[in-house]
Coordinates of C-alpha atoms and ligand atoms in Angstrom, one line a residue:
X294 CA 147.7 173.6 39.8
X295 CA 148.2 170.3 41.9
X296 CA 146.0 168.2 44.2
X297 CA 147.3 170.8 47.1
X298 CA 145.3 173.5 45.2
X299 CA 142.1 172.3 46.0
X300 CA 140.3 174.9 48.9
X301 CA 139.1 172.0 51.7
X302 CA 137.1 172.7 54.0
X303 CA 138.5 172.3 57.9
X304 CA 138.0 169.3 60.4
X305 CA 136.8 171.2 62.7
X306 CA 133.6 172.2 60.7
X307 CA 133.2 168.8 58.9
X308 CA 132.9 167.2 62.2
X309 CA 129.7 170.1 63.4
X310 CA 127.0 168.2 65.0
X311 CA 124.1 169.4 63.2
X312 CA 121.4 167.5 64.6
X313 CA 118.4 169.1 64.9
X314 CA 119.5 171.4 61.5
X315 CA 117.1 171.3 58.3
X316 CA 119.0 172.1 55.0
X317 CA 117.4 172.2 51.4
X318 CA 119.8 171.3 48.6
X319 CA 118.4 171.5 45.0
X320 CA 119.9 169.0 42.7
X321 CA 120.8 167.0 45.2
X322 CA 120.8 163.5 42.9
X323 CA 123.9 164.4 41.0
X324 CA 127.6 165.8 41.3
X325 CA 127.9 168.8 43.3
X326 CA 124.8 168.8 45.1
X327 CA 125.0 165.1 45.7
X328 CA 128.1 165.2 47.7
X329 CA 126.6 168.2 49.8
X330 CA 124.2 166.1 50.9
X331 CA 125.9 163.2 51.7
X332 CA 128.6 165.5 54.2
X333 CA 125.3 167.2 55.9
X334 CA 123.9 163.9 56.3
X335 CA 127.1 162.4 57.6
X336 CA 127.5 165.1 60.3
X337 CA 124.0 164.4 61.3
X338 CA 121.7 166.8 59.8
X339 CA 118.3 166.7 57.8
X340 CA 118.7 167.1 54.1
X341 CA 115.3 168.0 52.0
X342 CA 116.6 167.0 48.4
X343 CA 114.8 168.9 46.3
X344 CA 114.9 167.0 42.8
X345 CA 113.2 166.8 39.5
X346 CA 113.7 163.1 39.0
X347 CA 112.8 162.0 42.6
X348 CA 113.6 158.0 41.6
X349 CA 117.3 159.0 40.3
X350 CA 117.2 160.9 44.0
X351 CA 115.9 157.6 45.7
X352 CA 118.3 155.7 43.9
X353 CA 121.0 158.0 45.3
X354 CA 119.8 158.0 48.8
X355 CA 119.6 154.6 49.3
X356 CA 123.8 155.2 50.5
X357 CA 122.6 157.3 52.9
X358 CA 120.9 154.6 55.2
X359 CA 123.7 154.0 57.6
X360 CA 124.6 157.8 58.2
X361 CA 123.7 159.4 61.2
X362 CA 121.6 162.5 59.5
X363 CA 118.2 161.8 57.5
X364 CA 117.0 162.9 54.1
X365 CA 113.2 163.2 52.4
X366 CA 113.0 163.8 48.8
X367 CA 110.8 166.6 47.6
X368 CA 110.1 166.8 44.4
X369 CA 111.1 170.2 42.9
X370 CA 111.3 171.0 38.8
X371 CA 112.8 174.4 38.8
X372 CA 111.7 174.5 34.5
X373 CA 108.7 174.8 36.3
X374 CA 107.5 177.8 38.4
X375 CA 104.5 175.9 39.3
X376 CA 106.9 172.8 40.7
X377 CA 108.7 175.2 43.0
X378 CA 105.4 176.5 44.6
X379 CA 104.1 172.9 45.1
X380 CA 107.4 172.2 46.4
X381 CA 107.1 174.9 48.7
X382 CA 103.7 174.5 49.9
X383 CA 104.7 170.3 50.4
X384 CA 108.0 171.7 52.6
X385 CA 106.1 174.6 54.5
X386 CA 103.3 171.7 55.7
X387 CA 105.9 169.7 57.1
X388 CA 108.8 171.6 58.2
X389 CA 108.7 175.1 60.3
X390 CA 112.8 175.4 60.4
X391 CA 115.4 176.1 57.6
X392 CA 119.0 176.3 58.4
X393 CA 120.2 176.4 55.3
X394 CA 118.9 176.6 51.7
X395 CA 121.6 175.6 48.9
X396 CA 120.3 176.1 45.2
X397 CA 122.9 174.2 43.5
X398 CA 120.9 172.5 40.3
X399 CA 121.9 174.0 36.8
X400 CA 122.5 173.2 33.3
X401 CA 123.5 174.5 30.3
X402 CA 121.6 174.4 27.1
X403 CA 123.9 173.2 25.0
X404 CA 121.2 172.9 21.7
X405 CA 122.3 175.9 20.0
X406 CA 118.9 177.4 20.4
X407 CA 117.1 179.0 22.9
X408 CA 115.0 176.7 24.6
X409 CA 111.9 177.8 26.7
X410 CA 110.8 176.6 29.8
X411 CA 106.3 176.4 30.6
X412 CA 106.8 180.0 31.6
X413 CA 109.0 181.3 28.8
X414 CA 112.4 181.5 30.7
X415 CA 115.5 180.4 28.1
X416 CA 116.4 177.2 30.2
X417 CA 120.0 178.0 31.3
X418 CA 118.9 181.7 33.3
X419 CA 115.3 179.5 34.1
X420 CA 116.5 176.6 36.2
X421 CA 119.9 178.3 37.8
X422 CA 118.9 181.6 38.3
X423 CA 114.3 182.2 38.2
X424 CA 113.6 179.1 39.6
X425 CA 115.9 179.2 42.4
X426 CA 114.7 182.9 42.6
X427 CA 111.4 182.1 43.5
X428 CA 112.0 179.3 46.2
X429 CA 114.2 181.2 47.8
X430 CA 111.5 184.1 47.6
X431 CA 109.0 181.8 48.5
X432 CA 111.4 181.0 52.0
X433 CA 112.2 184.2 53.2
X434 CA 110.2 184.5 56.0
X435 CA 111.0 180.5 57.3
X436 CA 115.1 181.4 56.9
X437 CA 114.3 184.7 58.8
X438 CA 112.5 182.8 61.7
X439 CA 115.2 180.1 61.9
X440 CA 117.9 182.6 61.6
X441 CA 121.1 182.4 62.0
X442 CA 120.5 180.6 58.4
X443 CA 122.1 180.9 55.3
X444 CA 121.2 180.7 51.3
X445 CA 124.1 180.2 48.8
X446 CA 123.7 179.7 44.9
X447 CA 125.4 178.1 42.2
X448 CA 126.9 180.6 39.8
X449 CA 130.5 179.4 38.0
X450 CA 134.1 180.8 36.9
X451 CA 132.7 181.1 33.6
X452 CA 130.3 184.1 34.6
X453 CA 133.7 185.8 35.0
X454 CA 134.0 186.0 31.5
X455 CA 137.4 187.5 30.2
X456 CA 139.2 191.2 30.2
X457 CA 137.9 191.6 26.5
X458 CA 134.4 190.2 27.1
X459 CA 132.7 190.1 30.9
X460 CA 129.3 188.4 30.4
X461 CA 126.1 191.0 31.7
X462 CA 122.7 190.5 32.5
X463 CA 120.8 191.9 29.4
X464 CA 117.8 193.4 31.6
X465 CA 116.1 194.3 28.2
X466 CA 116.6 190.7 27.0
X467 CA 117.4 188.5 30.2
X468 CA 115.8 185.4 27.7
X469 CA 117.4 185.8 24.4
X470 CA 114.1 186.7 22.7
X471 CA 115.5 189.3 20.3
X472 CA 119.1 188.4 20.4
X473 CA 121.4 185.7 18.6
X474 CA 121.5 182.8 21.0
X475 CA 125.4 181.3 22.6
X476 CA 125.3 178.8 24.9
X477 CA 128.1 180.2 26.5
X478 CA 127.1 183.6 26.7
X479 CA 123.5 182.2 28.1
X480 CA 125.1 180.1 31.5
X481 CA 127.6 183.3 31.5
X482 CA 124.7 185.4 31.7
X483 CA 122.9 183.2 33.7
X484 CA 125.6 183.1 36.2
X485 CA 126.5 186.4 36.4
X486 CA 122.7 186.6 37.8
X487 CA 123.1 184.1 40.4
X488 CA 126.1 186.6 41.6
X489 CA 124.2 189.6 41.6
X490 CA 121.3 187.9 43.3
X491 CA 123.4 186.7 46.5
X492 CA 124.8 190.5 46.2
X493 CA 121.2 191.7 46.6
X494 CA 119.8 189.6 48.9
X495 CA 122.5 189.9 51.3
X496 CA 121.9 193.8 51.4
X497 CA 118.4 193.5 51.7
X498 CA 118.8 190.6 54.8
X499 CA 120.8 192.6 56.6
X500 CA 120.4 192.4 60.0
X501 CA 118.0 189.5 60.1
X502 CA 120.8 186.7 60.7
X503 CA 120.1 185.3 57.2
X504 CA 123.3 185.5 55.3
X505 CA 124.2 184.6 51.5
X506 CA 127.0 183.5 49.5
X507 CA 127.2 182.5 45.4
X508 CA 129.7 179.9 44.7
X509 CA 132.0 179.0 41.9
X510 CA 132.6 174.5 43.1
X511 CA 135.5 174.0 40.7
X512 CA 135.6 172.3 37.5
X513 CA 133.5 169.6 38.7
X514 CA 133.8 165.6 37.2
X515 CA 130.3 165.5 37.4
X516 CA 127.3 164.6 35.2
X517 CA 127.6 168.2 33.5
X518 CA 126.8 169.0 30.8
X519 CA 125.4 165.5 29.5
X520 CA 121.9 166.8 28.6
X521 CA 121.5 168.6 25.1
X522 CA 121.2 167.6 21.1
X523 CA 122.3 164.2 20.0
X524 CA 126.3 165.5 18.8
X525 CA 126.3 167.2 22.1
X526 CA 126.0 164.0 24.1
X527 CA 128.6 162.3 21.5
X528 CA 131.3 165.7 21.8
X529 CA 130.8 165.0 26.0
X530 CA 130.7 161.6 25.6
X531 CA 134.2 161.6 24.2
X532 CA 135.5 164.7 26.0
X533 CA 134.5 163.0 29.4
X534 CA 137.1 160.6 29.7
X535 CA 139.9 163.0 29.1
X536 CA 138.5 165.2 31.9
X537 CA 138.0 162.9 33.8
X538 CA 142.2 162.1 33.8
X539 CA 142.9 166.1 33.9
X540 CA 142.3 165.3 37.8
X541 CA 145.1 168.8 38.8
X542 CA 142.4 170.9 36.8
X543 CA 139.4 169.4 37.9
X544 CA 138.2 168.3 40.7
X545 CA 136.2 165.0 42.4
X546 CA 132.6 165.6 43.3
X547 CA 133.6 165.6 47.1
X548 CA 136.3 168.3 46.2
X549 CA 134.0 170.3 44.6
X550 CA 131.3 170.2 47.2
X551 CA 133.9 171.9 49.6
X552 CA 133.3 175.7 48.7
X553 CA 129.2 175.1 49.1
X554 CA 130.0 173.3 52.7
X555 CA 131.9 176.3 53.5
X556 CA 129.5 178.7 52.9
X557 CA 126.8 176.4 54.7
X558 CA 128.8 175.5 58.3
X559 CA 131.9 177.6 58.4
X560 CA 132.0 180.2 60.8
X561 CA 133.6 182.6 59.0
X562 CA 131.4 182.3 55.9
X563 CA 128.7 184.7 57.1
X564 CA 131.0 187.4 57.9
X565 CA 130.5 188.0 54.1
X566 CA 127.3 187.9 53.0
X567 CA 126.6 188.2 50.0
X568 CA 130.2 187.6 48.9
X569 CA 131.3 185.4 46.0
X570 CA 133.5 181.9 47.0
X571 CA 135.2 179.8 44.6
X572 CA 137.5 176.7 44.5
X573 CA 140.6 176.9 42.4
X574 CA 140.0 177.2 38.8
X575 CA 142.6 177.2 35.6
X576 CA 139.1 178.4 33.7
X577 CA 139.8 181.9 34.9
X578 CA 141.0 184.2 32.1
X579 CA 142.2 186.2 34.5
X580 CA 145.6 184.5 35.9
X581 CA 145.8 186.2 39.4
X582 CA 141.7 184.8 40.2
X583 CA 143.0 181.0 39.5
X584 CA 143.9 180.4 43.1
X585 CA 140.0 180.9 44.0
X586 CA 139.2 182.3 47.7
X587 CA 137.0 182.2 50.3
X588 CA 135.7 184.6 49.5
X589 CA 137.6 186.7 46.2
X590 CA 135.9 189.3 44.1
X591 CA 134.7 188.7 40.8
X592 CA 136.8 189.8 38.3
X593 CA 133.8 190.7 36.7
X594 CA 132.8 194.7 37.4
X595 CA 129.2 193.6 36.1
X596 CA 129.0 191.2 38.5
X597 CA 129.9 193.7 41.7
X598 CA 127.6 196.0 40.4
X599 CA 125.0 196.9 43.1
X600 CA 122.6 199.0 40.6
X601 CA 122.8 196.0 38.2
X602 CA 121.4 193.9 41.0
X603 CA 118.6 196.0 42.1
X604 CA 117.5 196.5 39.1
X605 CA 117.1 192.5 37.8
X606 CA 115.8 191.3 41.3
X607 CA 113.2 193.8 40.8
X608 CA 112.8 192.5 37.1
X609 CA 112.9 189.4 38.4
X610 CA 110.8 189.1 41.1
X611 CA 107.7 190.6 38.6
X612 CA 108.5 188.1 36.6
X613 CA 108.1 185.4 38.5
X614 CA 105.1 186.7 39.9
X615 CA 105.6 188.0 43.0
X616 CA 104.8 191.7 44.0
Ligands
NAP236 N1 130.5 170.8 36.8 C1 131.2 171.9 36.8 O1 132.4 171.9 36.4 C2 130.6 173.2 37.2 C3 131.3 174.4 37.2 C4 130.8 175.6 37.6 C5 129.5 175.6 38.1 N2 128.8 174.4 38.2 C6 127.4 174.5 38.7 O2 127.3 173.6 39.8 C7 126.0 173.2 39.9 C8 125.9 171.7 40.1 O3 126.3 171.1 38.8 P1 127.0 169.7 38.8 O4 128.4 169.9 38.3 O5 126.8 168.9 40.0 O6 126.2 169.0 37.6 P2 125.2 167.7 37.5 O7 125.9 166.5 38.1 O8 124.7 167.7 36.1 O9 124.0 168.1 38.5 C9 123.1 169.1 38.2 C10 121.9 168.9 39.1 O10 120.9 169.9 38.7 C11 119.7 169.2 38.5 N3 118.8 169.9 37.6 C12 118.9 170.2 36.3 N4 117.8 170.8 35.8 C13 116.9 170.8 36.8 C14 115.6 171.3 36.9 N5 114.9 171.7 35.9 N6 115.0 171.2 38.2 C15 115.6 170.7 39.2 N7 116.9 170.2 39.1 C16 117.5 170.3 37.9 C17 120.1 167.9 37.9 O11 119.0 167.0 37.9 P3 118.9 165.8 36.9 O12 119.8 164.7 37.4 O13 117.4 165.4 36.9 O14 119.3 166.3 35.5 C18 121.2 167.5 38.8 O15 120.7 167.0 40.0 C19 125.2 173.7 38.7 O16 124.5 174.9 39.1 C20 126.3 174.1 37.8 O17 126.0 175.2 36.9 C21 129.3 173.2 37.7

């Protein structure tokens, strides 16, 4: 893989004039999330960055000032069920269009243990995958009335997991309650979710102009992976700066922004709703998926499994309290 691998995203879409557009992107102080922003901003639209640390967001959007688009900062702790219905109830008094909804913030619990979130989620499947759940939930009926609109997710290459060992929701367990805890297998898990929730949603939106996508960004230089225990942060700490010079196996924050643009202002992105995108990866077990695409199927059969994803967004959807 080389510089030329990377999936960009073409001029003719980065140079959309989307005035007049309202986008939400979760996580938008850092990495991924950040540089989504910046391009929607740049072409001219209105970015809501929803953000648990709203100064670290401020401190961020302070580049924005001489761009042609405009930003407000929301705040928006997805750990938090009761933080994404404040921030919903904050957005609904202020806004009544949504063009776009990206929930792109994620971590990994990298403590060895399951941690909890206030309403008993293991932190990895909370934040990417029940949190986001509910927003998006919670914005349904604003994305339907601004439609043509479009929702995309975070998931990641890893959820692909590999021939001997594809990662699966656990619908009897989704929170590692009565199982050992991995924090691989708990982001795998988490974003084999975020897959099946795209797959879902899309099927039940159909025909009401609101498309989705789930997105693999690439092997992101990012801040990533810097939370967790104290040897965590030292094992990162070291292992940043030689990822940082693999630069033909990972990419630049801009670079890995590009598949989440895509599925935001492309035209042809909504011709497959509810399709999985993802940028290049060498993190694919499976050699012939390493190219990404726009969009490719999951090498994971758990993760096209349409039952599977019936079943946990009904799960789901109890468990975070709504009907
Ligand atoms: N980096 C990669 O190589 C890679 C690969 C595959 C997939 N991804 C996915 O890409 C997405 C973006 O990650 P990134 O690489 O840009 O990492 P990042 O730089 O660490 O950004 C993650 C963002 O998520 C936010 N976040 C974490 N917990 C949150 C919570 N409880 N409520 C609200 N926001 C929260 C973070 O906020 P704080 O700044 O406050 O922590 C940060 O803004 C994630 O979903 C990640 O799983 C990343």
């Amino acid at each position: 893989m080389n510089n030329d691998s990377v999936l960009r995203v073409d001029e003719n879409t980065l140079s959309k004039d989307l005035s007049g557009n309202i986008y939400i992107v979760t996580g938008a102080n850092s990495g991924v999330g950040l540089e989504t922003t910046r391009q929607l901003i740049k072409q001219g639209g209105h970015v809501v960055m929803a953000c648990r640390r709203v100064e670290a967001a401020e401190e961020e959007a302070s580049a924005f000032a001489d761009l042609p688009g405009s930003y407000d900062i929301i705040r928006c702790d997805l750990a938090d069920l009761q933080s994404v219905r404040d921030f919903v109830d904050v957005f609904l008094n202020k806004y009544d269009r949504l063009d776009g909804l990206a929930c792109n913030a994620g971590m990994v619990n990298m403590s060895g243990q399951p941690k909890y979130t206030k309403d008993g989620f293991e932190t990895t499947i909370g934040i990417s995958f029940f949190g986001h759940l509910l927003l998006t939930e919670l914005l349904l009926d604003l994305l339907k009335q601004s439609a043509p609109s479009r929702m995309l997710i975070l998931s990641s290459v890893i959820h692909a997991g590999s021939p001997k060992n594809r990662y699966d929701v656990h619908l009897d367990d989704l929170n590692f309650k009565s199982r050992k805890f991995s924090n691989f297998a708990a982001y795998g898990e988490a974003k084999v979710a975020c897959v099946l929730y795209a797959m879902e949603l899309a099927k039940r939106l159909e025909g009401t102009g609101v498309t989705t996508a789930s997105v693999h960004p690439g092997w992101a230089r990012s801040n990533f992976g810097s939370g967790g225990g104290f040897f965590m942060r030292m094992i990162m700490g070291m292992m940043r700066p030689i990822i940082n010079n693999l630069t033909s196996w990972t990419n630049s924050n801009e670079e890995s922004a590009q598949t989440s643009l895509h599925c935001l202002l492309s035209d042809d992105a909504p011709n497959h709703s509810g399709a999985y995108f993802s940028q290049h990866s060498v993190l694919y077990r499976d050699k012939e998926c390493r190219k990404g695409g726009w969009p490719m199927t999951s090498p994971n059969p758990n993760a096209r499994d349409m039952d599977n994803a019936k079943t946990l967004v009904d799960i789901s959807r109890k468990l975070v309290g709504m009907n």
